[in-house]
Short mmCIF file of C-alpha atoms (C1' of nucleotides) in Angstrom, two decimals:
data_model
loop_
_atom_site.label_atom_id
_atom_site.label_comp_id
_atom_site.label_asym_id
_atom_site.label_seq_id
_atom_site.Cartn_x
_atom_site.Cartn_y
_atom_site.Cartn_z
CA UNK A 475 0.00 0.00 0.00
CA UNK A 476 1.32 3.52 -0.62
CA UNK A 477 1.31 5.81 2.47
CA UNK A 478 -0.89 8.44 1.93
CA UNK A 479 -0.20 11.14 4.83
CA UNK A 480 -3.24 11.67 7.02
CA UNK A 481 -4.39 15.46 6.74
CA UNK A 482 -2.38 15.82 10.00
CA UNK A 483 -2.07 19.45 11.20
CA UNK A 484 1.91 19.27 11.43
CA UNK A 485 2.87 22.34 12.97
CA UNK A 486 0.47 25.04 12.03
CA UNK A 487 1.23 27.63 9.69
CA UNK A 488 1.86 30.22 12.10
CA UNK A 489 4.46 28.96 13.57
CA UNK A 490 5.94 28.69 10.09
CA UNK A 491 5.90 31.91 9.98
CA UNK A 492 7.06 33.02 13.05
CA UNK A 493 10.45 30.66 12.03
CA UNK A 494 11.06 32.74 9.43
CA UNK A 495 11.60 35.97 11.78
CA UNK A 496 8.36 36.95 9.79
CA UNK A 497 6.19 40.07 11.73
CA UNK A 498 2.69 38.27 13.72
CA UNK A 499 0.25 40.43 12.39
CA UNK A 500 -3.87 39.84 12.70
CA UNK A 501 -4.19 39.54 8.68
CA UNK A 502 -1.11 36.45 9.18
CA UNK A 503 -2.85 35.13 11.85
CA UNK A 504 -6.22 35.14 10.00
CA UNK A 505 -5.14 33.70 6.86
CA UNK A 506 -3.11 30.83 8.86
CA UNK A 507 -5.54 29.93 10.97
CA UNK A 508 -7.88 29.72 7.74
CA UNK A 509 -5.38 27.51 6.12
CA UNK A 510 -5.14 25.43 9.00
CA UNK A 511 -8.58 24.08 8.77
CA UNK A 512 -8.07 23.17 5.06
CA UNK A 513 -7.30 19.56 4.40
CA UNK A 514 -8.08 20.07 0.48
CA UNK A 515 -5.65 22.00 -2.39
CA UNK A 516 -7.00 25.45 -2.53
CA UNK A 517 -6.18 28.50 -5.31
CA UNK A 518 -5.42 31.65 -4.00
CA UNK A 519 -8.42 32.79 -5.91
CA UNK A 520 -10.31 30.73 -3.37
CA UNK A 521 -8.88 31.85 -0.55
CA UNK A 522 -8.86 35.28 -1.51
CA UNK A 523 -13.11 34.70 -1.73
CA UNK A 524 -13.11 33.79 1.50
CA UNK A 525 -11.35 35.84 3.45
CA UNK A 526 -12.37 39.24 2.49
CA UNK A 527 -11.05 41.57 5.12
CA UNK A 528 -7.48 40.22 3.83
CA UNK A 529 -6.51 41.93 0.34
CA UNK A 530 -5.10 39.70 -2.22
CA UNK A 531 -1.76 41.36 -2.34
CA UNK A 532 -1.37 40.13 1.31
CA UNK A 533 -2.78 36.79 0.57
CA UNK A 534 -0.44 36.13 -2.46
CA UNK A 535 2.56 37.95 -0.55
CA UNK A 536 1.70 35.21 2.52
CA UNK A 537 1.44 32.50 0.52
CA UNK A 538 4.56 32.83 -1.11
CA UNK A 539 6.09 33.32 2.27
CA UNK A 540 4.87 29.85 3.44
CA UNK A 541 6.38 27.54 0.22
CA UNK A 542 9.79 29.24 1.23
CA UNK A 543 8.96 28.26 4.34
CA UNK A 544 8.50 24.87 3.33
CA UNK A 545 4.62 24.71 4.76
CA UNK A 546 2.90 25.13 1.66
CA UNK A 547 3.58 23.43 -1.52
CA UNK A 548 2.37 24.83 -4.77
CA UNK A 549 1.50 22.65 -8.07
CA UNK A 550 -0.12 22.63 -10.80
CA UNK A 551 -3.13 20.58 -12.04
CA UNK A 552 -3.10 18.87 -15.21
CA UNK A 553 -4.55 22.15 -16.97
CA UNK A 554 -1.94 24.20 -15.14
CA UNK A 555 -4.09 25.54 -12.97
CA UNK A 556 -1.99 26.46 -10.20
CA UNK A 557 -2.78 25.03 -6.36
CA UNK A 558 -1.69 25.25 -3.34
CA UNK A 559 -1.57 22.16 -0.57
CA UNK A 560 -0.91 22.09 2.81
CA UNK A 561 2.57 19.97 3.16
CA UNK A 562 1.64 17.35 5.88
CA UNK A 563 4.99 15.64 5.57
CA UNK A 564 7.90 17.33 7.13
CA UNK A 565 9.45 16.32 4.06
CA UNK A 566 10.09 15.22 0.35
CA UNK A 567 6.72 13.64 -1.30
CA UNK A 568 4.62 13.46 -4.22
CA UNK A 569 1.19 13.99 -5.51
CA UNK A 570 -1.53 11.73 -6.39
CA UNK A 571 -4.36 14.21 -8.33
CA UNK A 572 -7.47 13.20 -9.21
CA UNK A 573 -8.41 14.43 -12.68
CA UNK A 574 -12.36 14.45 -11.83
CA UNK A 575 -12.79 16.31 -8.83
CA UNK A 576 -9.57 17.33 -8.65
CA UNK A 577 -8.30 16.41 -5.19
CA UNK A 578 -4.64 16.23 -4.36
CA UNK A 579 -3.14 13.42 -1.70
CA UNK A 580 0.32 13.32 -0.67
CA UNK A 581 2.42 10.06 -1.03
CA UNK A 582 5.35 8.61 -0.61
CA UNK A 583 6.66 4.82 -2.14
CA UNK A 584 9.90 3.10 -1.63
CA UNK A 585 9.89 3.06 -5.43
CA UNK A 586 9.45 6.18 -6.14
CA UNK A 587 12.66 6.79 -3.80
CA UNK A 588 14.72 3.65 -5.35
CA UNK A 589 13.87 5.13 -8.92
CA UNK A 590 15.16 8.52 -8.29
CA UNK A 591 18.52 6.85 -6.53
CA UNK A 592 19.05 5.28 -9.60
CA UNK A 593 19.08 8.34 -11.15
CA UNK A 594 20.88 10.17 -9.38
CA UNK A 595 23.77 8.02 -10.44
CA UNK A 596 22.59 8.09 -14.05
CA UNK A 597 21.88 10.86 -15.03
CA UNK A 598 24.68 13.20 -16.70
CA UNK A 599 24.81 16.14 -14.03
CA UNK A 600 23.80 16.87 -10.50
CA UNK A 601 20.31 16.16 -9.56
CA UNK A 602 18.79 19.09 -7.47
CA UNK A 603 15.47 18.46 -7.36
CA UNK A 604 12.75 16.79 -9.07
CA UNK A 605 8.60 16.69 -9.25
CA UNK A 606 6.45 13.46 -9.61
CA UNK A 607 2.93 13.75 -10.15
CA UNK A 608 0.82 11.18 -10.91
CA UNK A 609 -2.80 11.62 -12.00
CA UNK A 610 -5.30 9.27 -11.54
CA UNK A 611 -9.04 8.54 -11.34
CA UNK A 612 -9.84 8.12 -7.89
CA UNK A 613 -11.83 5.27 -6.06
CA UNK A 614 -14.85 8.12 -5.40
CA UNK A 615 -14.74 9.36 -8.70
CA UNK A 616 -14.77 5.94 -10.55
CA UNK A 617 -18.79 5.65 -10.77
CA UNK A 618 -20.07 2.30 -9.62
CA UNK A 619 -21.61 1.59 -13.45
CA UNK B 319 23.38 5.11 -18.83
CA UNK B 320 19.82 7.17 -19.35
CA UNK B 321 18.85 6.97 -22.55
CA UNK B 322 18.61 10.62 -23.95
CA UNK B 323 17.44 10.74 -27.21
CA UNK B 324 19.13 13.28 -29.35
CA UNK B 325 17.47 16.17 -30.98
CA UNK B 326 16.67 14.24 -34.17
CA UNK B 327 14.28 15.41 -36.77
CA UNK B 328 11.65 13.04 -36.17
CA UNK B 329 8.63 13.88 -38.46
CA UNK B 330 8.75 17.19 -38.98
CA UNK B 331 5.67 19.58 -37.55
CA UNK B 332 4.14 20.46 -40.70
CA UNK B 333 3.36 16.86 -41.35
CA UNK B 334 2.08 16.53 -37.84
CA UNK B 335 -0.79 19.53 -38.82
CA UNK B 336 -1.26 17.49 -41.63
CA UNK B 337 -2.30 14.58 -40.04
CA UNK B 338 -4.40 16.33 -38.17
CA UNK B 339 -6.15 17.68 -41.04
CA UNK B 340 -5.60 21.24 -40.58
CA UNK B 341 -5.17 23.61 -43.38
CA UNK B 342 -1.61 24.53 -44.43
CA UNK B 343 -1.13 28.41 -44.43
CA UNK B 344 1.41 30.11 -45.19
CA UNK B 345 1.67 31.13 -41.20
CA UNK B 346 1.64 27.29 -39.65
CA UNK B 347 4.26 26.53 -42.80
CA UNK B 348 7.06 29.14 -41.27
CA UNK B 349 6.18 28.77 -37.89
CA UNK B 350 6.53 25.15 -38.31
CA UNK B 351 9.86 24.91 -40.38
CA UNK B 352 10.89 27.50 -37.48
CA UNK B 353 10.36 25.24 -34.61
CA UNK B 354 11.78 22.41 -36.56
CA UNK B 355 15.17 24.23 -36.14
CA UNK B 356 14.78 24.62 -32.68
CA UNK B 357 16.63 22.03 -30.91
CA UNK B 358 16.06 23.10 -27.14
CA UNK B 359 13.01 24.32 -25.68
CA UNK B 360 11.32 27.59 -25.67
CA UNK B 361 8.92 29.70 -24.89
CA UNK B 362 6.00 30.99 -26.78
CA UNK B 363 6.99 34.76 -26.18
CA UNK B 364 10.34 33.71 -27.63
CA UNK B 365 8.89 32.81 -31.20
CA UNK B 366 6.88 35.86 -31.38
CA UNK B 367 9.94 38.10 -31.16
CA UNK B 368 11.50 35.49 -33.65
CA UNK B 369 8.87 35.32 -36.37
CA UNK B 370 6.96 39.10 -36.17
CA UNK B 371 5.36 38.38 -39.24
CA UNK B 372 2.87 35.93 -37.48
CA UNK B 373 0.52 37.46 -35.20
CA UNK B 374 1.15 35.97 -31.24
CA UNK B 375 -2.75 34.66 -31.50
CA UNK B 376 -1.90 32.40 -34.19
CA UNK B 377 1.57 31.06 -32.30
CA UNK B 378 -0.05 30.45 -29.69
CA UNK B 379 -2.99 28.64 -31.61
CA UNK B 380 -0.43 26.69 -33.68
CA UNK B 381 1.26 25.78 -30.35
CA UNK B 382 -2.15 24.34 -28.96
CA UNK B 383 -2.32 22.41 -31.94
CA UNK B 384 1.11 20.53 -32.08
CA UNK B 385 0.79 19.87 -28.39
CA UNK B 386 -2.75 18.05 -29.01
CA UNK B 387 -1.09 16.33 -31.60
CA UNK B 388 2.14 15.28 -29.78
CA UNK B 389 4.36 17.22 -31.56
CA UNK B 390 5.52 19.23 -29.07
CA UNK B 391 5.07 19.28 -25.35
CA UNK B 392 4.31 21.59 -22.81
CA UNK B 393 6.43 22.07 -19.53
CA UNK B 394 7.20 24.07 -16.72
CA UNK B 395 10.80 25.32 -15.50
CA UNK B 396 11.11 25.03 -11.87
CA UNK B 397 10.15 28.66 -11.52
CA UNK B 398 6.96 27.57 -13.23
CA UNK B 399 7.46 29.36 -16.15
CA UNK B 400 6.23 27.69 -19.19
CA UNK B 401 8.46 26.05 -22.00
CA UNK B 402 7.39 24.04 -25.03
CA UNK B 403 10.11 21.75 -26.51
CA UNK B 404 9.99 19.37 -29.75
CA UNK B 405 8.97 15.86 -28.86
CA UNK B 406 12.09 13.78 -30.41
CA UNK B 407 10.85 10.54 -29.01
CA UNK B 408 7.81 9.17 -30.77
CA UNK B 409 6.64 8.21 -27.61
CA UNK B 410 6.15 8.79 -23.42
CA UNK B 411 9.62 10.57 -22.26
CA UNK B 412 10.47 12.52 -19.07
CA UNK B 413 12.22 15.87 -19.04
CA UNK B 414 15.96 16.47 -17.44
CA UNK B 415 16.35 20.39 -16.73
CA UNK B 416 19.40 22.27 -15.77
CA UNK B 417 18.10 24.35 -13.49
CA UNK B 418 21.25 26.57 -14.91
CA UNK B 419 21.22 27.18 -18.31
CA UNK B 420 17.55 26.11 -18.40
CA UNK B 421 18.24 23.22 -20.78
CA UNK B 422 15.74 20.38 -21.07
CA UNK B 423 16.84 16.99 -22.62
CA UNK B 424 14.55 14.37 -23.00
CA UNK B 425 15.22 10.54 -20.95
CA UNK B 426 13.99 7.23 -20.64
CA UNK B 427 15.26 5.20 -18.38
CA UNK B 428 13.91 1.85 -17.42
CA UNK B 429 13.72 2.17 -13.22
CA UNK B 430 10.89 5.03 -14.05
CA UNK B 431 9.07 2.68 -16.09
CA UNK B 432 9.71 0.30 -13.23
CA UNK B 433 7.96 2.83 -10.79
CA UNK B 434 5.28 3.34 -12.77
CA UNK B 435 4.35 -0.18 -12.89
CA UNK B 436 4.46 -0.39 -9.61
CA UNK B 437 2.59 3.06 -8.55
CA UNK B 438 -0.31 1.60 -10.71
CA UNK B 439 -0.88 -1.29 -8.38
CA UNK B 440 -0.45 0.50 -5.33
CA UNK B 441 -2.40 3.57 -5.93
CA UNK B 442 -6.23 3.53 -4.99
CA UNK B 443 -8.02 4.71 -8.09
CA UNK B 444 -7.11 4.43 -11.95
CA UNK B 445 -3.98 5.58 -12.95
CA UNK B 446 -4.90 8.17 -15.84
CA UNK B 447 -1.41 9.58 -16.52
CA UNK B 448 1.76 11.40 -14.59
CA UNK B 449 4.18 14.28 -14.96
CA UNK B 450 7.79 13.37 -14.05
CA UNK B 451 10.40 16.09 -13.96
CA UNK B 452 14.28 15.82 -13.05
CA UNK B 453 16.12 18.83 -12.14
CA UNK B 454 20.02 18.96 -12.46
CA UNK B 455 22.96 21.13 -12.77
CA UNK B 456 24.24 19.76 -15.95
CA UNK B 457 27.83 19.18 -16.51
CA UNK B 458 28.46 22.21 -18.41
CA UNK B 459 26.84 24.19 -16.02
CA UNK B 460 29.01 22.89 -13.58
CA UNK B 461 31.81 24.81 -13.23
CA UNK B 462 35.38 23.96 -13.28
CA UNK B 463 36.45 25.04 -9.97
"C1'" DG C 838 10.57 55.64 16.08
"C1'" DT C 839 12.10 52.29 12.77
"C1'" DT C 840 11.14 49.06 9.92
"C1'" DG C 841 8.06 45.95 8.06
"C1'" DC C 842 3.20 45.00 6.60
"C1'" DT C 843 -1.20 46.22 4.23
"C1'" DG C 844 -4.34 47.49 0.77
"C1'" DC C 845 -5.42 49.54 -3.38
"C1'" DA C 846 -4.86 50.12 -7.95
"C1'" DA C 847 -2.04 49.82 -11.77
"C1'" DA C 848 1.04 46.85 -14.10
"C1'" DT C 849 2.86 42.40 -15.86
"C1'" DC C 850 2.98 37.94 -17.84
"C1'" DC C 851 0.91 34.35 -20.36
"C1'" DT C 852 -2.83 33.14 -22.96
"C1'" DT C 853 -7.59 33.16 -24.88
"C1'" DT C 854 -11.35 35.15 -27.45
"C1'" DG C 855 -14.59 38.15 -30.42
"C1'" DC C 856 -14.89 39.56 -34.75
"C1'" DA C 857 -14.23 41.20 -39.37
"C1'" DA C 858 -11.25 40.29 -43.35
"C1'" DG C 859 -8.75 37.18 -46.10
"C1'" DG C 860 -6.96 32.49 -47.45
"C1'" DT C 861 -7.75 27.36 -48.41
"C1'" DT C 862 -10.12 23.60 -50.18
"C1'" DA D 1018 -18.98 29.24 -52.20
"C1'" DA D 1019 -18.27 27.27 -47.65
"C1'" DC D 1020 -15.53 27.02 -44.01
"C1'" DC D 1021 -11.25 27.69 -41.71
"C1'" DT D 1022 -7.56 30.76 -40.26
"C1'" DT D 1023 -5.52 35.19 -39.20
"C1'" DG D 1024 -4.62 39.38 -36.76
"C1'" DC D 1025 -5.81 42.88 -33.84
"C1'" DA D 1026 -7.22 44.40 -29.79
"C1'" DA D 1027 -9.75 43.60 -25.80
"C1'" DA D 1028 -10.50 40.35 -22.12
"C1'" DG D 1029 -8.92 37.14 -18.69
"C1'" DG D 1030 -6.58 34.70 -14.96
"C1'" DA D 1031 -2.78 34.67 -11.87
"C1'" DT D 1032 0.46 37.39 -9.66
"C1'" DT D 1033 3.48 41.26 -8.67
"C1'" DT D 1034 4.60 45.95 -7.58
"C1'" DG D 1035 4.58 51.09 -6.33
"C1'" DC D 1036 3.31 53.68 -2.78
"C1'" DA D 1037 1.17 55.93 1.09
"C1'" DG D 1038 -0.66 54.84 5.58
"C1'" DC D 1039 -0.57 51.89 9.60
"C1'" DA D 1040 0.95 48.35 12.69
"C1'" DA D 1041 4.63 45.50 15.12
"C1'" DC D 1042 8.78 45.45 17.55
#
DNA sequence: GTTGCTGCAAATCCTTTGCAAGGTT
DNA sequence: AACCTTGCAAAGGATTTGCAGCAAC
């Protein structure tokens, strides 16, 4: 089975913040505690809708802050529609995205790991980073014809 | 090794607009024998400034076009920034990108396959498709210290 | 009191679209 | 002739940025 990381609540996205030296101000606060409760991916677009006392330059400026924090990650569905995902995992993982409704699980897989050890070795160059997705059809989305 | 497959000529992208039944104009015909020249990817902004005697609409239509048909494919840099590069191999490849010079090359290697195999079994739901991206200071990017 | 944060609006980047005119089959 | 394609300019989505005012340290 893969392990699929529970929508844990890891540390909380304000003390991300306050890591990074970063200013604790009530629009921070707001918007962390906000993305706290998500469990889902969620556009900024979306966030932006429902927090409206927080302006969208703030909201994009905040986000931003978080994936250098290494709290958020951002990726893209298959249209390129861009997302954003609370990062359960401390660390390194993947993404499992479901092209019907469009929900993102994180994973990890000893072969995933084994296949990019491999590479590392075979590849012509220094490997400094990668990104896996794979996109599937998920067990709720496959109707029951 | 990692199989990279060099920047042959493959088919050649006006025959690919052909086979999709699309009209040859004189617009698709340069833009075409263009982007056959082009061994490493680029962007779309890129071929505007290159060819100004075809309006940016109908680049970026054409673009659409060869991607539906295989021709080329779309990417992302690691800064997200989008990239469209000839598809050499006939068939599924994965992208190698110095995150230097911002080269992409094209590999196969048989321990992604591998993974993929695997993923499919262990993944609840129906695998529909994937995105796999290496990033790497290449060896001429690397400098000789 | 500094320095950093916020919001607004304007600006940017990448791309799509409406529409009238012209090219292809 | 019928239908597709083109180009322009406007529209659109996602983000960023300049800047003045305000809040945190």
């Amino acid at each position: 089975m893969v392990h699929q990381h529970a929508p844990q609540e890891g540390l909380g996205l304000l003390e991300a913040l306050e890591d990074c030296g970063q200013r604790m101000t009530g629009q921070r606060a707001l918007l962390a505690r906000h993305l706290d409760g998500k469990a889902e991916a969620f556009s900024a677009e979306e966030i932006a809708r429902e927090l409206p006392g927080v302006g969208r330059a703030t909201i994009y400026r905040t986000l931003k802050l978080l994936v250098e924090a290494g709290a958020l990650c951002k990726m893209q569905l298959p249209d390129g529609s861009p997302r954003y995902k609370r990062d359960a995992a401390a660390h390194h993982h993947h993404h499992l995205v479901c092209t019907v409704c469009r929900r993102v699980e994180e994973f990890r897989h000893p072969s995933v790991e084994r296949m990019l050890r491999t590479m590392r070795d075979e590849v012509g160059g220094t490997v400094v980073g990668h990104r896996l997705e794979i996109f599937i059809v998920c067990n709720d989305c496959r109707q029951p014809s």
